[in-house]
PDB file of C-alpha atoms in Angstrom:
ATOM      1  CA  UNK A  20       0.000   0.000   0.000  1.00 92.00           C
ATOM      2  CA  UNK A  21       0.671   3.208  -0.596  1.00 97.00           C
ATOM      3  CA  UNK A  22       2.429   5.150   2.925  1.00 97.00           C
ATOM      4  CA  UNK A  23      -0.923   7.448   4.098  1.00 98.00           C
ATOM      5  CA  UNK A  24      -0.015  10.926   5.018  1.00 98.00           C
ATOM      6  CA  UNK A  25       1.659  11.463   8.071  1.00 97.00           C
ATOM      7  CA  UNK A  26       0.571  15.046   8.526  1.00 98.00           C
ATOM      8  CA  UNK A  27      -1.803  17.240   6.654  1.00 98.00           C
ATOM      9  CA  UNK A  28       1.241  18.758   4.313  1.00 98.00           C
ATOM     10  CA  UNK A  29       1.089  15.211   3.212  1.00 98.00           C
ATOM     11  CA  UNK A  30      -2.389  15.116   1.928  1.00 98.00           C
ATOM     12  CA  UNK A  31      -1.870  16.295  -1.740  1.00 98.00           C
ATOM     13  CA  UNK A  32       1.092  14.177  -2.377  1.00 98.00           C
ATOM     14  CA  UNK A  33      -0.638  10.932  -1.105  1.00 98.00           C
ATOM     15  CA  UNK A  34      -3.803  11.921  -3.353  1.00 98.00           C
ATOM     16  CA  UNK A  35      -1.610  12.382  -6.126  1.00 98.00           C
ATOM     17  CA  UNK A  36      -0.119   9.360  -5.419  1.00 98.00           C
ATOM     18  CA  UNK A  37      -3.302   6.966  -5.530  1.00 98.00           C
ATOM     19  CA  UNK A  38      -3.518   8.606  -8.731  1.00 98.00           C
ATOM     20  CA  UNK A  39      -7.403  10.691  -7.886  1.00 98.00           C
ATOM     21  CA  UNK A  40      -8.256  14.387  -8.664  1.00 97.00           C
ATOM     22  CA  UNK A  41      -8.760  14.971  -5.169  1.00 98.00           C
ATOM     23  CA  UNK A  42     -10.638  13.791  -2.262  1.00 98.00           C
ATOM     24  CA  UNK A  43     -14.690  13.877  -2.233  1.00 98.00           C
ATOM     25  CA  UNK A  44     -15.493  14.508   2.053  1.00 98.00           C
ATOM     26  CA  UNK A  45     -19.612  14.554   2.032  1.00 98.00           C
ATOM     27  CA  UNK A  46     -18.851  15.798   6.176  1.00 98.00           C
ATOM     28  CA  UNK A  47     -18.094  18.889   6.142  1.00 98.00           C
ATOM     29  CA  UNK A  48     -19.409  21.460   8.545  1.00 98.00           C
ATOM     30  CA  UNK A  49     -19.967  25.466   7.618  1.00 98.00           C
ATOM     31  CA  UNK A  50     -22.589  27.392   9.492  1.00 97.00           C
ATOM     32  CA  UNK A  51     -23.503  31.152  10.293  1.00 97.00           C
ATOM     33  CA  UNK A  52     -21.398  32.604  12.416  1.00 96.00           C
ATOM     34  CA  UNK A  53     -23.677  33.095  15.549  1.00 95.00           C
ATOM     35  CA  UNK A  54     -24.794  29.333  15.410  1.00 96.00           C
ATOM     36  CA  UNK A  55     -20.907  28.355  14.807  1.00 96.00           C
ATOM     37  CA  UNK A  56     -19.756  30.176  17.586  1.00 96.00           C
ATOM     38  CA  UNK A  57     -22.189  28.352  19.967  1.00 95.00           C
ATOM     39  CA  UNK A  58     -21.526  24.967  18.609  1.00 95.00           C
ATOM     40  CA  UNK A  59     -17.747  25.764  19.453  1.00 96.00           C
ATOM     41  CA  UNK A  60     -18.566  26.728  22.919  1.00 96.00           C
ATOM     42  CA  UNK A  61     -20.300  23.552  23.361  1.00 94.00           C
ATOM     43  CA  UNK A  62     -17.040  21.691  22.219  1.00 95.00           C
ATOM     44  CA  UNK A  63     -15.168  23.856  24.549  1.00 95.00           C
ATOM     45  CA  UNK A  64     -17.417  22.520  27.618  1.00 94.00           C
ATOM     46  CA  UNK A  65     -16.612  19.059  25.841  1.00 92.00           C
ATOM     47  CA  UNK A  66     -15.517  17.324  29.507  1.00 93.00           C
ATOM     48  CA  UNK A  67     -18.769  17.804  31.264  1.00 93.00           C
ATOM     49  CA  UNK A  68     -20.700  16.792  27.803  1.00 90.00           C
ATOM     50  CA  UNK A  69     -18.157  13.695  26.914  1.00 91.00           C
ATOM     51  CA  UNK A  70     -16.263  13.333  29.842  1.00 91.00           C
ATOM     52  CA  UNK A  71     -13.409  14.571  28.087  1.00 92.00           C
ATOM     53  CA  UNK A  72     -11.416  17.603  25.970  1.00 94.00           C
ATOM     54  CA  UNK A  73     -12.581  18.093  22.240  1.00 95.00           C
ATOM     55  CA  UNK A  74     -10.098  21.013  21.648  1.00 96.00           C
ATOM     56  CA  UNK A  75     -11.256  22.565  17.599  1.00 97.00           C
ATOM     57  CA  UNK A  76      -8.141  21.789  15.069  1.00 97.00           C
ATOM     58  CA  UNK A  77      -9.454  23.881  12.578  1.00 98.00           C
ATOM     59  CA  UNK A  78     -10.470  26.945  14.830  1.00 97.00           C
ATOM     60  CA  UNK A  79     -10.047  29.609  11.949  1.00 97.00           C
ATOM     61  CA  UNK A  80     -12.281  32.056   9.928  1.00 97.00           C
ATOM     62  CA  UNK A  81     -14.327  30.794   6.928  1.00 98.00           C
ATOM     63  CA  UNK A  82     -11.906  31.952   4.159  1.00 98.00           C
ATOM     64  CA  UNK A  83      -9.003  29.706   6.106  1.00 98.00           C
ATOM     65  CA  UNK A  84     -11.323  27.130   6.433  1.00 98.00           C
ATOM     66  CA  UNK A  85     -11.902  26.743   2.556  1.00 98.00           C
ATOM     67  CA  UNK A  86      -8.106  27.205   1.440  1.00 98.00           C
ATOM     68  CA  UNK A  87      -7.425  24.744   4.323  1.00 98.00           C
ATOM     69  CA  UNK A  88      -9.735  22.204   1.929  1.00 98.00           C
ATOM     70  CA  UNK A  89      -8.778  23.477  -0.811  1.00 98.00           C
ATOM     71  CA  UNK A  90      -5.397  22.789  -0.309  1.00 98.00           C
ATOM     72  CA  UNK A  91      -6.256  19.201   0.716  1.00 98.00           C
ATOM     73  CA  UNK A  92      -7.892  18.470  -2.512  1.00 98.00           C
ATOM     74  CA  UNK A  93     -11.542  18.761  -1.963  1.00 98.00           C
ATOM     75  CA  UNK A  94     -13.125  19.799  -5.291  1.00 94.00           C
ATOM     76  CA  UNK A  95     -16.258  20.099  -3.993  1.00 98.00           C
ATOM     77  CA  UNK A  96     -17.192  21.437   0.033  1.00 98.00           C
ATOM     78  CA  UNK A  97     -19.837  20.410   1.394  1.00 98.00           C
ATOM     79  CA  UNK A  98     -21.395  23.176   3.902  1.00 98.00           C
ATOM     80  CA  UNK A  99     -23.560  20.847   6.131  1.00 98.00           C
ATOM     81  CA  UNK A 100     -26.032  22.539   8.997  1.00 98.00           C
ATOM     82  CA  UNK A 101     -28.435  21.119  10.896  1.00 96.00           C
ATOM     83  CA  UNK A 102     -31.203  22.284  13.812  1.00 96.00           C
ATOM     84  CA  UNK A 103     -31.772  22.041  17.150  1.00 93.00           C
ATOM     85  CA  UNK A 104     -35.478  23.400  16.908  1.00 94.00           C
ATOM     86  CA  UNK A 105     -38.165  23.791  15.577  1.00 96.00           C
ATOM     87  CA  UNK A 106     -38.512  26.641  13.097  1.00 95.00           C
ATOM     88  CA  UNK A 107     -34.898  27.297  12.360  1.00 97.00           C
ATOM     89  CA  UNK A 108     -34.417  24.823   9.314  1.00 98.00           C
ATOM     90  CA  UNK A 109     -35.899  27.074   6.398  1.00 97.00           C
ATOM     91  CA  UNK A 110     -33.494  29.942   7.629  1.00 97.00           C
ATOM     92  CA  UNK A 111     -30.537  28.057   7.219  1.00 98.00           C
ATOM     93  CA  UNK A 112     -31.303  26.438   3.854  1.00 98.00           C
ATOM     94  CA  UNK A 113     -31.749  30.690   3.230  1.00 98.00           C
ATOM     95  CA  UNK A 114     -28.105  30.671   4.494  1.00 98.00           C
ATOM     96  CA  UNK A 115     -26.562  27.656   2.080  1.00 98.00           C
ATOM     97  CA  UNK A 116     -27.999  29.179  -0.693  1.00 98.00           C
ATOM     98  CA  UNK A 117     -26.198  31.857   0.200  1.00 98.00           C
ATOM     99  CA  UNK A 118     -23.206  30.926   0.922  1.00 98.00           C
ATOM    100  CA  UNK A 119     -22.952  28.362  -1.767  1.00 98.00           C
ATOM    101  CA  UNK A 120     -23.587  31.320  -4.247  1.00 98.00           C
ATOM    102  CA  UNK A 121     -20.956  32.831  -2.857  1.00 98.00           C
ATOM    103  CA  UNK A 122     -17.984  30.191  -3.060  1.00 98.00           C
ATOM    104  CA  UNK A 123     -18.087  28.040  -6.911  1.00 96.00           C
ATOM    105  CA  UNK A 124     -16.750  25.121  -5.250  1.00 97.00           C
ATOM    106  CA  UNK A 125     -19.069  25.303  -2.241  1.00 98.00           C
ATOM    107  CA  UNK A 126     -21.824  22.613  -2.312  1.00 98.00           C
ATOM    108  CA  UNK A 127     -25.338  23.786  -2.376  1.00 98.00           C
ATOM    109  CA  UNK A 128     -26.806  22.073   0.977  1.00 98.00           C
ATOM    110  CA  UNK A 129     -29.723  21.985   3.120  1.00 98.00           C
ATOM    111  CA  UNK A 130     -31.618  20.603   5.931  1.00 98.00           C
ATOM    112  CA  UNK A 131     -34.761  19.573   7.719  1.00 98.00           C
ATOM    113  CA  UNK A 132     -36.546  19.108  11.437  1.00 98.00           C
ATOM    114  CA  UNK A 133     -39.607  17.301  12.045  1.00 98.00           C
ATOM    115  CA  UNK A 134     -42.027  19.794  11.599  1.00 98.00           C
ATOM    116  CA  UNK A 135     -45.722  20.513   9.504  1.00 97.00           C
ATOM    117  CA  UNK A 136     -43.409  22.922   7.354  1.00 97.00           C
ATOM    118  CA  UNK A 137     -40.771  19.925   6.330  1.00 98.00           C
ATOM    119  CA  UNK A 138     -42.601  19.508   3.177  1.00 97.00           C
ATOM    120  CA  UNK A 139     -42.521  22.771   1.685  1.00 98.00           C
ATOM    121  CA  UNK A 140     -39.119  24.186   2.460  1.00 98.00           C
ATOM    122  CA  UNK A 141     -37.406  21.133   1.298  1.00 98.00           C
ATOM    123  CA  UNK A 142     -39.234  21.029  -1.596  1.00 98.00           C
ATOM    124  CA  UNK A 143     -37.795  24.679  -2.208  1.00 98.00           C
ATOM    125  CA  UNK A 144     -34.718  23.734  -1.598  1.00 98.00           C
ATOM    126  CA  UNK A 145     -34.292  21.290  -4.050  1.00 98.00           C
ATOM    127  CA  UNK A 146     -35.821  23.632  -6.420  1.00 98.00           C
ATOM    128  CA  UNK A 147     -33.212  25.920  -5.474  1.00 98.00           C
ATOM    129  CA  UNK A 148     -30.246  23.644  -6.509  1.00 98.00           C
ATOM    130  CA  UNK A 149     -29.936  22.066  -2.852  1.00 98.00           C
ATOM    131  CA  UNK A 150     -27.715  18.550  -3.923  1.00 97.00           C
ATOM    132  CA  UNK A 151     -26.800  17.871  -0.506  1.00 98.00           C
ATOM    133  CA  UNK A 152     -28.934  17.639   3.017  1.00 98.00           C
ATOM    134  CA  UNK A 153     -28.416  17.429   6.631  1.00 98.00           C
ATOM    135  CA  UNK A 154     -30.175  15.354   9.358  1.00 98.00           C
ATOM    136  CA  UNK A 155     -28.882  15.197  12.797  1.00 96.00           C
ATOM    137  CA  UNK A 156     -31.320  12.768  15.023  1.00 96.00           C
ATOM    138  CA  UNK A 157     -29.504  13.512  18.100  1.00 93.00           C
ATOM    139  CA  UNK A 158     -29.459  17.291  18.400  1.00 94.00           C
ATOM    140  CA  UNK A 159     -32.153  18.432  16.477  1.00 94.00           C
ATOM    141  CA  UNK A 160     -34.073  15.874  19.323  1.00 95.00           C
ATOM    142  CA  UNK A 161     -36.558  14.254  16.753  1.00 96.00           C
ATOM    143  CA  UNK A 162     -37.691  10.886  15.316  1.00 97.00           C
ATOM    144  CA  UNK A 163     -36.757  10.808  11.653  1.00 98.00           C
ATOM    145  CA  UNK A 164     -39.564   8.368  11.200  1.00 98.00           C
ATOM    146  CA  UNK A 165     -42.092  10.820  12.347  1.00 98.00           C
ATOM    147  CA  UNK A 166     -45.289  10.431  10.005  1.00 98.00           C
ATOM    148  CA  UNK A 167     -44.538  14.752   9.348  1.00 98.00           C
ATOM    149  CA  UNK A 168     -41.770  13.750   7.845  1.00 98.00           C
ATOM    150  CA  UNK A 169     -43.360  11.686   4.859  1.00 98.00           C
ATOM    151  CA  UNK A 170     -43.459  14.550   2.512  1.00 98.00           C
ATOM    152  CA  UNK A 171     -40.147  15.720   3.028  1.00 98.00           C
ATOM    153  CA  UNK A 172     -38.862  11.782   2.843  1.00 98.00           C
ATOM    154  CA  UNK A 173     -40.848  11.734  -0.551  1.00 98.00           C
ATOM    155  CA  UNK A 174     -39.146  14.294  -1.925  1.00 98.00           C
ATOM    156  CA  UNK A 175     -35.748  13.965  -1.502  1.00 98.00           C
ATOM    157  CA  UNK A 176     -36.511  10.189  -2.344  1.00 98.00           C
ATOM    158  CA  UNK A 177     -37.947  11.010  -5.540  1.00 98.00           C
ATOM    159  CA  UNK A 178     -35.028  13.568  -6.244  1.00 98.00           C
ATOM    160  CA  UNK A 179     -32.277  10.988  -4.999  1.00 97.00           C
ATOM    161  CA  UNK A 180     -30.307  13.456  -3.279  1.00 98.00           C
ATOM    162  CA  UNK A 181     -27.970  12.424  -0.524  1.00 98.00           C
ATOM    163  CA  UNK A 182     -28.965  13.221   3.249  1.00 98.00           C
ATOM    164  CA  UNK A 183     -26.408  12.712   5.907  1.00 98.00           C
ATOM    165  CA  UNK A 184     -27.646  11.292   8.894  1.00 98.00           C
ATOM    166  CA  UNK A 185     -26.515  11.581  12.346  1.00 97.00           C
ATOM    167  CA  UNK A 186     -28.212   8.582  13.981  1.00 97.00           C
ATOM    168  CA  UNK A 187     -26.166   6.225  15.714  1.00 96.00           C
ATOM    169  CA  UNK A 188     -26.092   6.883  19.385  1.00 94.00           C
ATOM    170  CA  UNK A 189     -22.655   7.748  20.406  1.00 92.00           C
ATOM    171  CA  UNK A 190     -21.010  10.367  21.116  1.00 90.00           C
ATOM    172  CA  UNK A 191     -23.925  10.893  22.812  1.00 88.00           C
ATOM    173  CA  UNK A 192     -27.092   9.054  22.728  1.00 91.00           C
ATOM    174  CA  UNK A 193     -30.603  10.659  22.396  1.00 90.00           C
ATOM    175  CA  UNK A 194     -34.048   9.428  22.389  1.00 92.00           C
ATOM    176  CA  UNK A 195     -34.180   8.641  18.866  1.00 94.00           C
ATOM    177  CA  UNK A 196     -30.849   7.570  17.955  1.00 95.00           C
ATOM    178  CA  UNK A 197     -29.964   3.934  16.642  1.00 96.00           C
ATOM    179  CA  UNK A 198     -31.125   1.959  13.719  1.00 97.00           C
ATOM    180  CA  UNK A 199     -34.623   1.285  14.225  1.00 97.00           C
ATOM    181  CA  UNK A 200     -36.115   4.269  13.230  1.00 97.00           C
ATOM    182  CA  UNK A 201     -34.442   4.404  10.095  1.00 98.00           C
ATOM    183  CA  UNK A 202     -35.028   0.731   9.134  1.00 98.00           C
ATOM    184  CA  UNK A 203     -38.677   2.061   9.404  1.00 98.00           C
ATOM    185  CA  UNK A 204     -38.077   5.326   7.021  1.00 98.00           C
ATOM    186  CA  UNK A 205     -36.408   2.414   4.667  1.00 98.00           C
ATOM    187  CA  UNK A 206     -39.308   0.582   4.797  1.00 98.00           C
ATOM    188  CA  UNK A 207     -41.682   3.328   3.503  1.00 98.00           C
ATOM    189  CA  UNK A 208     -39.361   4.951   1.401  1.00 98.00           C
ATOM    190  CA  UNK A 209     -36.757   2.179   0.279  1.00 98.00           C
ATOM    191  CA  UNK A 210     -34.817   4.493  -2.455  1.00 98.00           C
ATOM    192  CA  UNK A 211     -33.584   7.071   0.103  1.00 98.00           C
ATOM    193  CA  UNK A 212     -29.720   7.851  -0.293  1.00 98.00           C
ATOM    194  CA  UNK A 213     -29.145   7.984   3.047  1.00 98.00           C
ATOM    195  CA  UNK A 214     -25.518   8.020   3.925  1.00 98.00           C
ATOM    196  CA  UNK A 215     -24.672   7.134   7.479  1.00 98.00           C
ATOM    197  CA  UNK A 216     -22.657   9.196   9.601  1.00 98.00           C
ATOM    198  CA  UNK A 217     -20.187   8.049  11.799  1.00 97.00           C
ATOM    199  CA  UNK A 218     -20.561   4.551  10.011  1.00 98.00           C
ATOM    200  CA  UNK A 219     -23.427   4.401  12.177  1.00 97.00           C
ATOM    201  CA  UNK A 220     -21.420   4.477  15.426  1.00 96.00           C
ATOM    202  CA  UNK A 221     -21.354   2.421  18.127  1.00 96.00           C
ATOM    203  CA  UNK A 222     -24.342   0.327  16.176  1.00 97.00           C
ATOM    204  CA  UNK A 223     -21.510  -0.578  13.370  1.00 97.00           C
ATOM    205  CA  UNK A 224     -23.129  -3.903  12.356  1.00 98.00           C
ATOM    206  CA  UNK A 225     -26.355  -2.612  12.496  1.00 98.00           C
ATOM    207  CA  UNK A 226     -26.197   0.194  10.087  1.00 98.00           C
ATOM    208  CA  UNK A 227     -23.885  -1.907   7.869  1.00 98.00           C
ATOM    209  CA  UNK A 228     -27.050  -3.958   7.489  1.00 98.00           C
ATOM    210  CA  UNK A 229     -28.987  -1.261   6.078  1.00 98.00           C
ATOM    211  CA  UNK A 230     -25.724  -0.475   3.635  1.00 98.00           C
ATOM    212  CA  UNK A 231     -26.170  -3.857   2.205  1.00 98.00           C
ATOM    213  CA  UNK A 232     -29.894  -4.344   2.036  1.00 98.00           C
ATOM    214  CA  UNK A 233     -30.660  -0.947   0.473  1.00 98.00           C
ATOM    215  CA  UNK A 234     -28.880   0.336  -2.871  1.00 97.00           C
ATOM    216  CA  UNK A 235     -28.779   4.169  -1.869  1.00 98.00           C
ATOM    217  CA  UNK A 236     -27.271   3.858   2.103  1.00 98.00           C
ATOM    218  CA  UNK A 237     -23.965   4.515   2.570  1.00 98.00           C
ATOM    219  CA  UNK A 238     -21.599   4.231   5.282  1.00 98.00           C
ATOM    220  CA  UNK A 239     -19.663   7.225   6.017  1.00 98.00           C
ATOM    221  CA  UNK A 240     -16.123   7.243   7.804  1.00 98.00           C
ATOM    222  CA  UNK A 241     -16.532  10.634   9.852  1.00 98.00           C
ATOM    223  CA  UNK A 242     -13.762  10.259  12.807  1.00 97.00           C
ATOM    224  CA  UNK A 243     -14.088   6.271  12.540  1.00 98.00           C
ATOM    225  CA  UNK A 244     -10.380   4.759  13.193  1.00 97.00           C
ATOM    226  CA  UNK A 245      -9.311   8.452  13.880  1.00 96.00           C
ATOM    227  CA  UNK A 246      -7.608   7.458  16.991  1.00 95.00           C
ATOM    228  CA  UNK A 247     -10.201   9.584  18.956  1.00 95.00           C
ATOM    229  CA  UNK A 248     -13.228   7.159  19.298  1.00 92.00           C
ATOM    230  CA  UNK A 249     -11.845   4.405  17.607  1.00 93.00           C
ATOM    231  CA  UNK A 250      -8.544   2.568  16.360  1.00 96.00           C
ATOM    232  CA  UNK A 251      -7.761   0.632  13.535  1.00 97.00           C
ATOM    233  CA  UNK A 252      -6.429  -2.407  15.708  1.00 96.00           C
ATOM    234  CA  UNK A 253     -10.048  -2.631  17.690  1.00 96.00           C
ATOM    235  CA  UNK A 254     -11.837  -3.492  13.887  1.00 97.00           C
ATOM    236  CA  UNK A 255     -12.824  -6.934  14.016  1.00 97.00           C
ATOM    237  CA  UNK A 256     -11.902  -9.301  11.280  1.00 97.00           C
ATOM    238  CA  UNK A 257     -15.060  -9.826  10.392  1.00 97.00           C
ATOM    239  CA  UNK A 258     -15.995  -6.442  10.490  1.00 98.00           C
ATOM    240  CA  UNK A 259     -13.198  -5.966   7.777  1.00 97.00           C
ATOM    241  CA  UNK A 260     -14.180  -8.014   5.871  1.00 97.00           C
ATOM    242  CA  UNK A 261     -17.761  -6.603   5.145  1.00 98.00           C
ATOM    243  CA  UNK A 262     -15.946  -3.307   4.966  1.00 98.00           C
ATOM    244  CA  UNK A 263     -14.455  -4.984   1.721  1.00 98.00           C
ATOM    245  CA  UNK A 264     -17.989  -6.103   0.952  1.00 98.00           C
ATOM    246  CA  UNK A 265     -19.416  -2.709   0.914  1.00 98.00           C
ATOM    247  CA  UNK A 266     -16.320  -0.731  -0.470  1.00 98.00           C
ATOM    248  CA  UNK A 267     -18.945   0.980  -2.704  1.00 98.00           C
ATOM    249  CA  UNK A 268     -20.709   2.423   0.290  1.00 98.00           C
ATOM    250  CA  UNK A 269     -18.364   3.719   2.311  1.00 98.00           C
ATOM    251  CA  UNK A 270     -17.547   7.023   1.991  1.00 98.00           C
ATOM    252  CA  UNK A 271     -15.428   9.716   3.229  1.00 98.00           C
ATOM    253  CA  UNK A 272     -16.305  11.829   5.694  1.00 98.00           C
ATOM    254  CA  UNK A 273     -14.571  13.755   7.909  1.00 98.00           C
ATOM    255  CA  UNK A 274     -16.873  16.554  10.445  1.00 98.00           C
ATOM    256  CA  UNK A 275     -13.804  19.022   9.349  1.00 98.00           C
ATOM    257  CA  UNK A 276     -13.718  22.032  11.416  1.00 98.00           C
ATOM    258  CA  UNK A 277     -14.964  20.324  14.321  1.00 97.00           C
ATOM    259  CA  UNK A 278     -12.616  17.657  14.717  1.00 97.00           C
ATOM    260  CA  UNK A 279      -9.872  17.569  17.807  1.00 97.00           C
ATOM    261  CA  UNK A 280      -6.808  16.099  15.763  1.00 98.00           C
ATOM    262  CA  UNK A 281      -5.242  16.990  12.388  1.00 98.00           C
ATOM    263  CA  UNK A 282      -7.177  16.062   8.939  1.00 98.00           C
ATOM    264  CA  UNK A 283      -4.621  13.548   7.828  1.00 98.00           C
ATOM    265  CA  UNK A 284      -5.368  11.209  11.036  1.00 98.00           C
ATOM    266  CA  UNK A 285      -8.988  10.005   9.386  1.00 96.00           C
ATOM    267  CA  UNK A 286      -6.706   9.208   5.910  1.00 98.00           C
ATOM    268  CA  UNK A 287      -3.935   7.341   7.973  1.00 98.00           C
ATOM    269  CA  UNK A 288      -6.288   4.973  10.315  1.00 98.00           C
ATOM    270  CA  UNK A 289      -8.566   4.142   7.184  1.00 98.00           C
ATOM    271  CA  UNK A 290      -5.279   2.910   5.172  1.00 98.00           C
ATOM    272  CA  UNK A 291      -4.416   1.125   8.650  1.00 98.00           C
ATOM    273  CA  UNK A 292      -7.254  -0.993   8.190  1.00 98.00           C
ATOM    274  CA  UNK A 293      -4.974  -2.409   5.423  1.00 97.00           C
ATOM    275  CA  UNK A 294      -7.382  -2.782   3.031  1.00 98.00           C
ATOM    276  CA  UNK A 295      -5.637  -1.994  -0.125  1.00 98.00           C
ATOM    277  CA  UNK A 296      -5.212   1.091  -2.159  1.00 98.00           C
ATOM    278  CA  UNK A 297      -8.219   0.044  -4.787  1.00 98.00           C
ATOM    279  CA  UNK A 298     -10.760   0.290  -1.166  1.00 98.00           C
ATOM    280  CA  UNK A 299      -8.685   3.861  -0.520  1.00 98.00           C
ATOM    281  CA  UNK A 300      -9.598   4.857  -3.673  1.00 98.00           C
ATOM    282  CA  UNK A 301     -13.450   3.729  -3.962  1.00 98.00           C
ATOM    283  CA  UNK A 302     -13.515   5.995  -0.238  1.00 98.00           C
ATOM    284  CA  UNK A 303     -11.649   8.579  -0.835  1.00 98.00           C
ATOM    285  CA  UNK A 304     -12.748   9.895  -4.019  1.00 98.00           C
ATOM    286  CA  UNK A 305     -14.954   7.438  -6.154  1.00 97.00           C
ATOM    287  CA  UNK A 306     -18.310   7.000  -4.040  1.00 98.00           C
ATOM    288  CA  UNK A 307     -18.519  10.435  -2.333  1.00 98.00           C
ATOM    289  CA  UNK A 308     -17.636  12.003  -5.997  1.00 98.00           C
ATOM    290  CA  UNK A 309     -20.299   9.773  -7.146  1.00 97.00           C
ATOM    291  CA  UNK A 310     -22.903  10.687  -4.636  1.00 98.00           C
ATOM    292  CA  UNK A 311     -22.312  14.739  -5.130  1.00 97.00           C
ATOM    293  CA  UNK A 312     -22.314  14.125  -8.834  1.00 95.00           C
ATOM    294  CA  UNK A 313     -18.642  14.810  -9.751  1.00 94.00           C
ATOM    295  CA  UNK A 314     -17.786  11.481 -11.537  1.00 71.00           C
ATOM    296  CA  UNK A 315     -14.963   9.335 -10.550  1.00 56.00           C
ATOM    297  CA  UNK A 316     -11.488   8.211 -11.054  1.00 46.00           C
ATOM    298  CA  UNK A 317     -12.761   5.380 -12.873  1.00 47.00           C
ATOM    299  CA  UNK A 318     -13.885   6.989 -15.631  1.00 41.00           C
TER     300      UNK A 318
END
């Protein structure tokens, strides 16, 4: 295999290297700046909400932030938000448009919370160009099968458009997290590209279920084998093994800003899974470029 990067001046040259146009990471976090600046003061409290420091890597302004990706090889940045109540969704879809009309390379996202008025401003937001959307189960506090939702679910079902979906249950567990409730949106609405954040963590096999008994849910490697949660050496043989199996859903993901360690640690413990550089390739670039419509190396 190819030697991952050992730090993020690294990146390009081991991109380059595996022989991609860049690296396609559907996690990737920018918000307004009010609603950033709180989520980085939760962070800061991290020890009394994880029992332990979360100290921001990427604690810089916006334009950084995007030169800082930029410069990693993302050709395409995702600007994910997400809720934590009711009535606050349609404002920040408002605020991707926005800001995805402001930056060419920026992807044009949205989101959604379970509420009557799902329906209508996702609907507008795909109209808008929206090609990307955000779910988290945990902190917006909801149940994503919630019968409001149906509309909304329909939509970005019929306009196969990738959601990513916090719903495992750790870092923190809520009342909805865990597999269940999504099995159930599956069941109603079987063509939803969901893609799994966290790989679905702690409820690995679970979620890797899902991956392999629907065609559009992915798996998506957002601080998985970091070295934070989880290492490389505590992956199962087994679990490799269907990792192989579903090396078309798995796909890169990284929560960039918010992360406590330096970019190039997600590359490194993926390629310590010793997989092979083909599986590298497939995560790195292939199925997230495929998912956000840029094409792959493979063609």
């Amino acid at each position: 295999m190819i030697a991952p990067p050992r730090t993020d001046a690294e990146i390009p040259g081991y991109v380059e290297a595996l022989g991609l146009p860049g690296l396609a990471d559907i996690h990737v976090h920018f918000l307004p700046q009010n609603v950033l600046d709180k989520v980085w003061s939760y962070f800061d409290d991290a020890e009394a909400h994880y029992g332990r420091p979360w100290p921001i890597h990427y604690r810089d302004d916006t334009q950084t932030r995007l030169q800082t990706l930029r410069r990693f090889g993302l050709q395409a940045i995702p600007a994910l938000t997400y809720p934590h109540r009711p009535g606050m969704a349609a404002w920040l879809n408002d605020w991707n448009r926005e800001f995805a009309a402001e930056h060419p390379d920026v992807v044009h996202c949205a989101t959604l919370y379970a509420e009557p008025e799902s329906a209508d401003y996702v609907t507008g937001a795909l109209a808008a160009g929206a090609r990307l959307f955000k779910v988290h189960v945990q902190v917006g506090g909801f149940a994503p099968d919630d019968r409001v939702l149906d509309r909304a679910w329909a939509a970005l079902s019929e306009a196969q458009v990738p959601i990513v979906i916090h719903a495992g249950s750790k870092p923190l567990p809520g009342a909805f997290t865990g597999p269940e409730a999504i099995a159930r949106v599956l069941e109603r609405f079987p063509a939803l590209n969901f893609v799994i954040a966290h790989m679905g963590m702690p409820e690995y096999d679970e979620f890797a279920d899902l991956a392999e008994a629907y065609s559009g849910v992915h798996l998506d490697t957002t601080m998985y084998v970091s070295g934070f949660f989880s290492h490389p050496a505590e992956v199962t043989p087994a679990f490799r093994e269907r990792l192989v199996t579903l090396q078309d859903k798995v796909v890169l993901g990284s929560d960039f800003p918010n992360i406590p360690y330096p970019y190039a640690d997600q590359l490194a413990g993926l390629a310590a899974l010793g997989l092979g550089d083909d599986w590298m390739r497939s995560v790195l670039w292939d199925n997230g470029a495929r998912l956000l419509g840029l094409g792959t190396g493979k063609d």
